[in-house]
Short mmCIF file of C-alpha atoms in Angstrom, two decimals:
data_model
loop_
_atom_site.label_atom_id
_atom_site.label_comp_id
_atom_site.label_asym_id
_atom_site.label_seq_id
_atom_site.Cartn_x
_atom_site.Cartn_y
_atom_site.Cartn_z
CA UNK A 22 -16.52 -27.77 135.78
CA UNK A 23 -12.80 -27.84 136.62
CA UNK A 24 -12.54 -31.26 135.02
CA UNK A 25 -14.24 -30.02 132.00
CA UNK A 26 -11.50 -27.37 131.50
CA UNK A 27 -8.79 -29.79 132.30
CA UNK A 28 -10.19 -32.21 129.89
CA UNK A 29 -10.47 -29.35 127.16
CA UNK A 30 -6.91 -28.20 127.76
CA UNK A 31 -5.84 -31.71 127.20
CA UNK A 32 -7.46 -31.91 123.97
CA UNK A 33 -5.86 -28.63 122.77
CA UNK A 34 -2.58 -29.74 123.82
CA UNK A 35 -2.99 -33.20 122.12
CA UNK A 36 -4.12 -31.63 119.03
CA UNK A 37 -1.20 -29.22 118.90
CA UNK A 38 1.28 -32.26 119.51
CA UNK A 39 -0.33 -34.51 116.97
CA UNK A 40 -0.96 -31.92 114.28
CA UNK A 41 2.38 -29.69 114.80
CA UNK A 42 3.14 -26.42 113.11
CA UNK A 43 2.70 -25.09 109.79
CA UNK A 44 5.45 -25.95 107.45
CA UNK A 45 6.95 -28.77 109.42
CA UNK A 46 8.39 -31.31 107.04
CA UNK A 47 6.25 -34.62 106.46
CA UNK A 48 6.57 -37.64 104.38
CA UNK A 49 2.84 -38.22 104.46
CA UNK A 50 0.78 -37.16 101.58
CA UNK A 51 -1.03 -33.81 102.03
CA UNK A 52 -4.66 -34.34 103.71
CA UNK A 53 -7.26 -33.45 101.26
CA UNK A 54 -9.95 -31.49 103.50
CA UNK A 55 -12.51 -31.38 100.57
CA UNK A 56 -11.50 -33.63 97.98
CA UNK A 57 -14.52 -32.76 95.69
CA UNK A 58 -13.55 -33.09 92.24
CA UNK A 59 -9.85 -33.07 92.79
CA UNK A 60 -9.24 -36.50 91.28
CA UNK A 61 -11.26 -36.98 87.83
CA UNK A 62 -11.22 -39.75 85.64
CA UNK A 63 -8.91 -38.08 83.19
CA UNK A 64 -5.19 -38.33 82.27
CA UNK A 65 -2.89 -35.67 82.74
CA UNK A 66 0.90 -36.01 81.36
CA UNK A 67 3.17 -38.28 83.02
CA UNK A 68 0.35 -39.64 85.30
CA UNK A 69 0.22 -43.48 85.83
CA UNK A 70 -2.09 -45.59 84.22
CA UNK A 71 -3.95 -48.75 85.22
CA UNK A 72 -4.87 -49.61 81.92
CA UNK A 73 -1.62 -49.93 79.93
CA UNK A 74 0.54 -52.75 80.99
CA UNK A 75 3.67 -50.38 81.28
CA UNK A 76 1.60 -48.12 83.45
CA UNK A 77 2.39 -45.05 81.43
CA UNK A 78 -0.19 -42.58 80.09
CA UNK A 79 2.05 -41.07 77.61
CA UNK A 80 2.13 -43.47 74.79
CA UNK A 81 5.31 -44.03 73.06
CA UNK A 82 4.99 -43.32 69.22
CA UNK A 83 4.65 -46.43 66.99
CA UNK A 84 7.61 -46.34 64.24
CA UNK A 85 6.96 -44.20 61.24
CA UNK A 86 3.83 -42.42 62.48
CA UNK A 87 3.01 -38.92 61.12
CA UNK A 88 0.74 -36.25 62.29
CA UNK A 89 -2.46 -36.04 60.17
CA UNK A 90 -4.25 -33.08 58.80
CA UNK A 91 -1.28 -31.27 57.75
CA UNK A 92 0.43 -31.11 54.26
CA UNK A 93 3.97 -30.71 52.72
CA UNK A 94 2.74 -27.58 50.97
CA UNK A 95 1.62 -25.69 54.07
CA UNK A 96 4.63 -26.93 56.15
CA UNK A 97 7.85 -28.11 54.36
CA UNK A 98 9.08 -29.23 57.66
CA UNK A 99 6.35 -31.83 58.08
CA UNK A 100 7.58 -35.27 57.12
CA UNK A 101 11.16 -34.28 58.00
CA UNK A 102 12.00 -34.75 54.51
CA UNK A 103 14.85 -32.40 54.10
CA UNK A 104 17.95 -34.45 54.87
CA UNK A 105 20.23 -31.59 55.45
CA UNK A 106 18.10 -29.80 57.96
CA UNK A 107 16.76 -33.23 59.80
CA UNK A 108 19.74 -35.54 59.36
CA UNK A 109 22.91 -33.23 58.52
CA UNK A 110 23.21 -35.33 55.45
CA UNK A 111 23.61 -34.45 51.69
CA UNK A 112 21.63 -36.43 49.05
CA UNK A 113 24.48 -38.82 48.59
CA UNK A 114 24.50 -39.65 52.41
CA UNK A 115 27.69 -37.81 53.18
CA UNK A 116 27.73 -35.30 56.23
CA UNK A 117 26.64 -31.72 54.69
CA UNK A 118 28.65 -28.45 55.07
CA UNK A 119 27.09 -25.36 55.77
CA UNK A 120 23.72 -24.66 57.28
CA UNK A 121 20.35 -25.78 55.49
CA UNK A 122 18.45 -23.62 53.37
CA UNK A 123 15.72 -21.69 55.02
CA UNK A 124 17.83 -20.88 58.16
CA UNK A 125 19.32 -17.49 58.45
CA UNK A 126 22.34 -17.52 60.67
CA UNK A 127 21.90 -13.93 62.04
CA UNK A 128 22.44 -12.33 65.38
CA UNK A 129 19.22 -13.66 66.98
CA UNK A 130 20.05 -17.11 65.82
CA UNK A 131 23.30 -17.02 67.60
CA UNK A 132 21.91 -15.72 70.41
CA UNK A 133 19.33 -18.53 70.76
CA UNK A 134 22.30 -20.91 70.22
CA UNK A 135 24.20 -19.47 73.18
CA UNK A 136 21.03 -19.92 75.31
CA UNK A 137 20.72 -23.42 74.44
CA UNK A 138 24.37 -24.17 74.47
CA UNK A 139 24.85 -22.95 78.08
CA UNK A 140 21.65 -24.83 79.13
CA UNK A 141 22.54 -28.15 77.53
CA UNK A 142 26.17 -28.43 76.56
CA UNK A 143 28.06 -26.01 79.00
CA UNK A 144 27.84 -28.61 82.02
CA UNK A 145 30.35 -30.98 80.01
CA UNK A 146 31.96 -28.82 77.49
CA UNK A 147 32.25 -25.82 79.48
CA UNK A 148 31.06 -22.26 78.37
CA UNK A 149 34.03 -21.48 76.05
CA UNK A 150 33.97 -25.25 74.67
CA UNK A 151 37.38 -26.10 76.00
CA UNK A 152 35.74 -29.42 77.32
CA UNK A 153 36.36 -28.26 81.03
CA UNK A 154 32.81 -28.25 82.24
CA UNK A 155 32.02 -28.69 85.87
CA UNK A 156 31.57 -32.52 85.41
CA UNK A 157 35.08 -32.84 84.24
CA UNK A 158 36.02 -32.61 88.16
CA UNK A 159 33.66 -35.61 88.79
CA UNK A 160 34.90 -38.07 86.21
CA UNK A 161 33.53 -36.92 82.68
CA UNK A 162 37.27 -37.23 81.40
CA UNK A 163 36.52 -37.91 77.75
CA UNK A 164 34.92 -34.51 76.98
CA UNK A 165 36.94 -33.21 74.34
CA UNK A 166 37.79 -29.42 73.32
CA UNK A 167 36.21 -27.93 70.31
CA UNK A 168 39.50 -26.16 69.68
CA UNK A 169 41.26 -28.68 67.66
CA UNK A 170 41.61 -29.04 63.93
CA UNK A 171 39.51 -32.03 63.68
CA UNK A 172 36.32 -30.50 64.96
CA UNK A 173 37.23 -27.14 63.35
CA UNK A 174 37.13 -28.67 60.09
CA UNK A 175 34.40 -31.06 60.90
CA UNK A 176 31.18 -30.74 58.77
CA UNK A 177 28.32 -28.91 60.27
CA UNK A 178 26.23 -31.93 59.39
CA UNK A 179 28.49 -34.05 61.56
CA UNK A 180 28.26 -31.95 64.56
CA UNK A 181 24.51 -31.77 64.10
CA UNK A 182 24.18 -35.46 64.03
CA UNK A 183 26.56 -35.83 67.09
CA UNK A 184 24.37 -33.53 68.92
CA UNK A 185 21.28 -35.36 67.82
CA UNK A 186 22.15 -38.83 68.14
CA UNK A 187 25.08 -38.78 70.35
CA UNK A 188 28.57 -40.32 69.75
CA UNK A 189 30.43 -43.03 72.00
CA UNK A 190 29.95 -41.82 75.45
CA UNK A 191 27.85 -38.62 74.73
CA UNK A 192 24.30 -39.08 74.60
CA UNK A 193 22.20 -37.63 72.14
CA UNK A 194 20.09 -34.37 72.89
CA UNK A 195 17.72 -34.87 69.86
CA UNK A 196 14.81 -35.67 72.11
CA UNK A 197 15.04 -32.43 74.08
CA UNK A 198 16.16 -29.91 71.43
CA UNK A 199 14.00 -28.76 68.41
CA UNK A 200 15.57 -28.95 65.07
CA UNK A 201 16.18 -25.51 64.63
CA UNK A 202 17.61 -25.14 68.03
CA UNK A 203 20.37 -27.79 67.23
CA UNK A 204 21.36 -25.73 64.26
CA UNK A 205 21.42 -22.72 66.44
CA UNK A 206 23.73 -24.62 68.51
CA UNK A 207 26.12 -25.65 65.95
CA UNK A 208 26.40 -22.14 64.95
CA UNK A 209 27.28 -20.81 68.14
CA UNK A 210 29.80 -23.90 68.43
CA UNK A 211 31.37 -22.20 65.29
CA UNK A 212 31.33 -19.00 67.10
CA UNK A 213 33.02 -20.17 69.99
CA UNK A 214 35.85 -21.91 67.77
CA UNK A 215 36.21 -18.77 65.85
CA UNK A 216 36.65 -16.52 69.14
CA UNK A 217 39.57 -18.76 70.23
CA UNK A 218 41.28 -17.93 67.13
CA UNK A 219 40.76 -14.24 67.15
CA UNK A 220 43.73 -11.95 66.74
CA UNK A 221 44.39 -8.30 67.25
CA UNK A 222 43.33 -7.64 63.71
CA UNK A 223 39.78 -8.90 64.55
CA UNK A 224 39.32 -5.80 67.00
CA UNK A 225 38.42 -2.56 65.31
CA UNK A 226 41.35 -0.07 65.63
CA UNK A 227 38.89 2.57 67.46
CA UNK A 228 38.06 -0.28 70.08
CA UNK A 229 41.66 -1.35 70.85
CA UNK A 230 42.53 1.11 73.50
CA UNK A 231 39.68 -0.41 75.73
CA UNK A 232 41.49 -3.53 75.64
CA UNK A 233 44.77 -2.17 76.24
CA UNK A 234 46.12 -3.13 72.83
CA UNK B 21 -38.96 -30.46 149.22
CA UNK B 22 -35.18 -31.36 149.32
CA UNK B 23 -32.88 -29.40 147.22
CA UNK B 24 -32.07 -31.26 143.84
CA UNK B 25 -29.31 -28.83 142.78
CA UNK B 26 -26.42 -27.86 144.92
CA UNK B 27 -26.06 -23.90 145.28
CA UNK B 28 -23.04 -24.09 142.98
CA UNK B 29 -25.39 -24.94 140.10
CA UNK B 30 -26.37 -21.44 140.10
CA UNK B 31 -23.15 -20.42 138.31
CA UNK B 32 -23.59 -23.34 135.69
CA UNK B 33 -25.41 -21.48 132.82
CA UNK B 34 -22.84 -18.82 132.81
CA UNK B 35 -20.07 -21.29 133.03
CA UNK B 36 -21.55 -23.44 130.03
CA UNK B 37 -21.85 -20.23 128.05
CA UNK B 38 -18.15 -19.20 128.83
CA UNK B 39 -16.97 -22.63 127.95
CA UNK B 40 -18.84 -22.81 124.61
CA UNK B 41 -17.39 -19.29 123.79
CA UNK B 42 -13.77 -20.33 124.49
CA UNK B 43 -14.21 -23.69 122.53
CA UNK B 44 -15.75 -21.96 119.61
CA UNK B 45 -12.98 -19.35 119.48
CA UNK B 46 -10.41 -22.10 119.98
CA UNK B 47 -12.10 -24.38 117.38
CA UNK B 48 -12.33 -21.53 114.78
CA UNK B 49 -8.46 -20.91 115.38
CA UNK B 50 -7.65 -24.41 114.75
CA UNK B 51 -9.56 -24.54 111.53
CA UNK B 52 -7.91 -21.43 110.10
CA UNK B 53 -4.73 -22.45 111.21
CA UNK B 54 -4.74 -26.19 110.38
CA UNK B 55 -7.58 -26.68 107.39
CA UNK B 56 -5.76 -24.87 104.99
CA UNK B 57 -3.07 -25.79 102.13
CA UNK B 58 -0.55 -23.75 104.15
CA UNK B 59 -0.70 -26.33 106.77
CA UNK B 60 -1.71 -29.45 104.76
CA UNK B 61 0.70 -28.98 101.88
CA UNK B 62 3.39 -26.73 102.82
CA UNK B 63 6.26 -29.10 103.96
CA UNK B 64 5.40 -32.13 102.08
CA UNK B 65 8.71 -33.72 100.95
CA UNK B 66 8.00 -37.59 100.33
CA UNK B 67 10.94 -40.22 100.26
CA UNK B 68 11.81 -40.77 96.56
CA UNK B 69 13.04 -43.87 94.97
CA UNK B 70 16.36 -42.28 94.07
CA UNK B 71 17.63 -39.68 96.61
CA UNK B 72 17.93 -36.91 93.94
CA UNK B 73 19.63 -34.01 95.31
CA UNK B 74 18.86 -30.42 93.77
CA UNK B 75 21.43 -28.88 96.11
CA UNK B 76 23.97 -31.00 94.51
CA UNK B 77 22.68 -30.83 90.73
CA UNK B 78 21.18 -27.51 90.47
CA UNK B 79 22.91 -25.63 93.12
CA UNK B 80 26.45 -26.87 93.20
CA UNK B 81 26.95 -28.25 89.59
CA UNK B 82 24.78 -25.34 88.43
CA UNK B 83 22.78 -27.39 85.76
CA UNK B 84 19.79 -25.49 84.57
CA UNK B 85 16.42 -26.43 85.43
CA UNK B 86 15.43 -26.67 81.81
CA UNK B 87 18.12 -29.41 81.21
CA UNK B 88 16.12 -31.78 83.10
CA UNK B 89 12.61 -30.16 83.11
CA UNK B 90 12.89 -29.75 79.35
CA UNK B 91 9.13 -28.96 78.62
CA UNK B 92 8.63 -26.15 81.19
CA UNK B 93 9.20 -23.33 78.64
CA UNK B 94 7.15 -25.07 75.95
CA UNK B 95 4.22 -26.71 77.57
CA UNK B 96 1.69 -26.53 80.15
CA UNK B 97 3.45 -29.57 81.93
CA UNK B 98 6.79 -29.55 83.55
CA UNK B 99 8.07 -32.72 82.95
CA UNK B 100 10.14 -34.96 85.41
CA UNK B 101 13.03 -36.15 83.41
CA UNK B 102 13.48 -39.37 81.46
CA UNK B 103 16.02 -41.68 82.69
CA UNK B 104 18.29 -41.18 79.62
CA UNK B 105 18.77 -37.59 80.98
CA UNK B 106 20.28 -38.89 84.24
CA UNK B 107 22.39 -41.51 82.40
CA UNK B 108 23.95 -38.92 80.08
CA UNK B 109 26.19 -38.32 83.18
CA UNK B 110 25.65 -41.53 85.27
CA UNK B 111 26.74 -43.81 82.67
CA UNK B 112 30.21 -42.52 83.66
CA UNK B 113 29.95 -40.49 86.81
CA UNK B 114 28.97 -42.92 89.77
CA UNK B 115 28.17 -45.51 87.44
CA UNK B 116 28.18 -48.36 90.07
CA UNK B 117 26.57 -46.45 92.78
CA UNK B 118 23.74 -48.44 94.69
CA UNK B 119 21.83 -45.36 94.91
CA UNK B 120 21.32 -45.12 91.37
CA UNK B 121 20.20 -48.75 90.79
CA UNK B 122 16.60 -47.86 90.03
CA UNK B 123 17.79 -45.35 87.48
CA UNK B 124 19.89 -47.92 85.69
CA UNK B 125 17.28 -50.53 85.84
CA UNK B 126 14.70 -48.27 84.46
CA UNK B 127 17.15 -47.39 81.48
CA UNK B 128 17.69 -51.02 80.65
CA UNK B 129 14.11 -52.14 80.83
CA UNK B 130 12.29 -48.82 79.89
CA UNK B 131 9.91 -49.02 82.91
CA UNK B 132 9.63 -45.47 84.61
CA UNK B 133 11.33 -44.79 87.87
CA UNK B 134 8.23 -44.46 90.21
CA UNK B 135 9.03 -40.73 91.39
CA UNK B 136 6.54 -39.56 94.08
CA UNK B 137 4.77 -36.55 92.93
CA UNK B 138 4.73 -33.51 95.23
CA UNK B 139 2.97 -30.61 93.58
CA UNK B 140 -0.41 -31.33 92.20
CA UNK B 141 -3.15 -28.91 91.18
CA UNK B 142 -6.56 -30.38 91.57
CA UNK B 143 -7.92 -31.70 88.21
CA UNK B 144 -10.63 -28.93 87.90
CA UNK B 145 -7.85 -26.42 87.77
CA UNK B 146 -6.00 -25.40 84.57
CA UNK B 147 -2.57 -24.38 85.21
CA UNK B 148 0.21 -23.85 82.59
CA UNK B 149 3.88 -23.46 83.19
CA UNK B 150 4.95 -22.15 79.73
CA UNK B 151 2.89 -18.87 80.04
CA UNK B 152 4.34 -18.05 83.55
CA UNK B 153 7.95 -18.85 83.00
CA UNK B 154 7.94 -17.17 79.50
CA UNK B 155 6.64 -13.99 81.04
CA UNK B 156 9.20 -13.76 83.66
CA UNK B 157 7.85 -15.79 86.68
CA UNK B 158 10.45 -17.68 88.06
CA UNK B 159 10.33 -21.13 89.54
CA UNK B 160 11.31 -19.79 92.93
CA UNK B 161 7.95 -17.66 93.29
CA UNK B 162 5.96 -21.09 93.18
CA UNK B 163 8.50 -23.73 94.34
CA UNK B 164 10.71 -22.08 96.75
CA UNK B 165 14.40 -22.44 96.74
CA UNK B 166 14.76 -25.72 94.92
CA UNK B 167 18.34 -25.27 94.18
CA UNK B 168 19.14 -25.36 97.85
CA UNK B 169 16.80 -28.34 98.79
CA UNK B 170 18.25 -31.95 99.19
CA UNK B 171 14.97 -33.26 99.30
CA UNK B 172 12.11 -31.33 97.30
CA UNK B 173 9.58 -29.97 99.45
CA UNK B 174 6.16 -28.29 98.82
CA UNK B 175 7.19 -24.69 99.62
CA UNK B 176 4.12 -22.70 98.64
CA UNK B 177 0.60 -23.40 99.59
CA UNK B 178 -0.54 -23.12 95.82
CA UNK B 179 -4.03 -22.59 97.10
CA UNK B 180 -6.51 -20.40 94.89
CA UNK B 181 -6.07 -17.34 97.14
CA UNK B 182 -2.28 -17.77 96.56
CA UNK B 183 -2.58 -17.88 92.86
CA UNK B 184 -4.65 -14.77 92.95
CA UNK B 185 -2.50 -12.81 95.21
CA UNK B 186 0.01 -12.71 92.26
CA UNK B 187 -2.61 -12.39 89.68
CA UNK B 188 -3.92 -9.11 91.20
CA UNK B 189 -0.16 -7.62 91.33
CA UNK B 190 2.08 -9.53 88.80
CA UNK B 191 4.44 -6.26 88.62
CA UNK B 192 5.62 -7.35 92.04
CA UNK B 193 6.70 -10.73 91.15
CA UNK B 194 8.07 -10.76 87.62
CA UNK B 195 11.84 -10.96 86.73
CA UNK B 196 14.09 -10.11 84.06
CA UNK B 197 13.76 -12.87 81.36
CA UNK B 198 17.55 -13.73 82.04
CA UNK B 199 17.02 -14.44 85.79
CA UNK B 200 13.93 -16.98 85.51
CA UNK B 201 15.99 -19.83 86.08
CA UNK B 202 18.45 -18.28 88.36
CA UNK B 203 16.46 -18.96 91.80
CA UNK B 204 19.01 -16.63 93.78
CA UNK B 205 18.01 -13.61 91.65
CA UNK B 206 15.61 -10.91 92.97
CA UNK B 207 12.34 -9.70 91.45
CA UNK B 208 12.37 -6.51 89.41
CA UNK B 209 10.53 -4.62 92.12
CA UNK B 210 13.03 -5.95 94.86
CA UNK B 211 16.01 -4.58 92.68
CA UNK B 212 14.26 -1.12 92.78
CA UNK B 213 13.16 -1.40 89.17
CA UNK B 214 9.19 -1.32 89.85
CA UNK B 215 8.85 1.37 87.16
CA UNK B 216 10.33 -1.01 84.52
CA UNK B 217 8.30 -3.81 85.70
CA UNK B 218 5.07 -1.74 85.43
CA UNK B 219 6.10 -0.85 82.11
CA UNK B 220 6.81 -4.48 81.11
CA UNK B 221 3.47 -5.48 82.45
CA UNK B 222 1.94 -2.96 80.15
CA UNK B 223 4.06 -3.43 77.14
CA UNK B 224 3.96 -7.25 77.18
CA UNK B 225 0.12 -7.08 77.78
CA UNK B 226 0.62 -9.26 80.97
CA UNK B 227 -2.93 -10.04 81.97
CA UNK B 228 -3.16 -12.81 84.41
CA UNK B 229 -6.84 -14.23 84.66
CA UNK B 230 -8.95 -13.00 87.68
CA UNK B 231 -12.09 -14.48 86.37
CA UNK B 232 -13.10 -18.00 87.21
CA UNK B 233 -13.19 -19.28 83.68
CA UNK B 234 -9.45 -18.26 83.43
CA UNK B 235 -8.34 -21.07 85.87
CA UNK B 236 -11.45 -23.46 85.84
CA UNK B 237 -12.01 -24.04 82.08
#
């Protein structure tokens, strides 16, 4: 019987040393104890496909496709027909000035712009738009400041186009930002520029003492 | 008639019972300890084709999770970023680094980088990132402190009971909307604002499903 106990102890120690403790790092895929219906014959986003040659389940859109079952009457944004809104251009193909019709530049709109700006632009352009985002220290030397006359006088449409499609060494963000969010960023960028040019006269006299003016 | 069994055999039945009892207890303990996602999943940290470092990018550089995982607040699926996301910086920063060779190859050919997936809910479970994130459930509740991980690891078991632990008491786990992507922030409850959290659960009608069809649809 003693041998039985010894053998049992050995099994316990062996199991402990092979299986280890909870939470220890491992590069092996997790063991599936009951794999019942964990893997079904269906595709989920970004999964691998063995059917398509490039191995993707997310199929790229063919050129010029439009969603079906919608109409321009019900949704003016459908077909992206508005040049100002979607391409930042006027009917004659120049960059449009001002914001497209149908967008109200309100406080909420600017707040949304700020939220998006700080997520997507601040790493390079900095939170105040001075071009000194964190990546400057690591070699993104070309990031310009927004606070020079060229960009101050630049048409809104051109800024929209830059952030949608990119320019020179800056890549576009059109694939990640919704159209209205892009305009919100343009509005916030204008606010940043305005803020840098603020003078004492912009502060209400009542509030000046708070700033020690 | 000579004796077949030695005298010591008298104790044998008792010893066998004792052994079975001990072995049974140990086996039960082993199953509860090991045969659970707390053991099988937690700590899974596969080697990725590119040694992408969240501690550097999300922690030190402070890039927001949404910059890369863009769909997390819009859809059920939190995407792993496309290579053009990386190339926005890495076409200039470290542009010749051998570590980034697979990223550059993917950018040129369009073939995806074969990232190894870490978190995976079974196919019979319906999970949705956007509903959680937009209601103040931070990434850190379900993925741990990713902003301090050099290699992402499976930090939470993500088993059914784990989901339900939160669904039963969401007020203890929600954050201020502005803190959702700040993984170093604390929950409202931990900041001593439990009242506010309870009020929010009520006002925002936060009703996480506890019935089977909520998650198994």
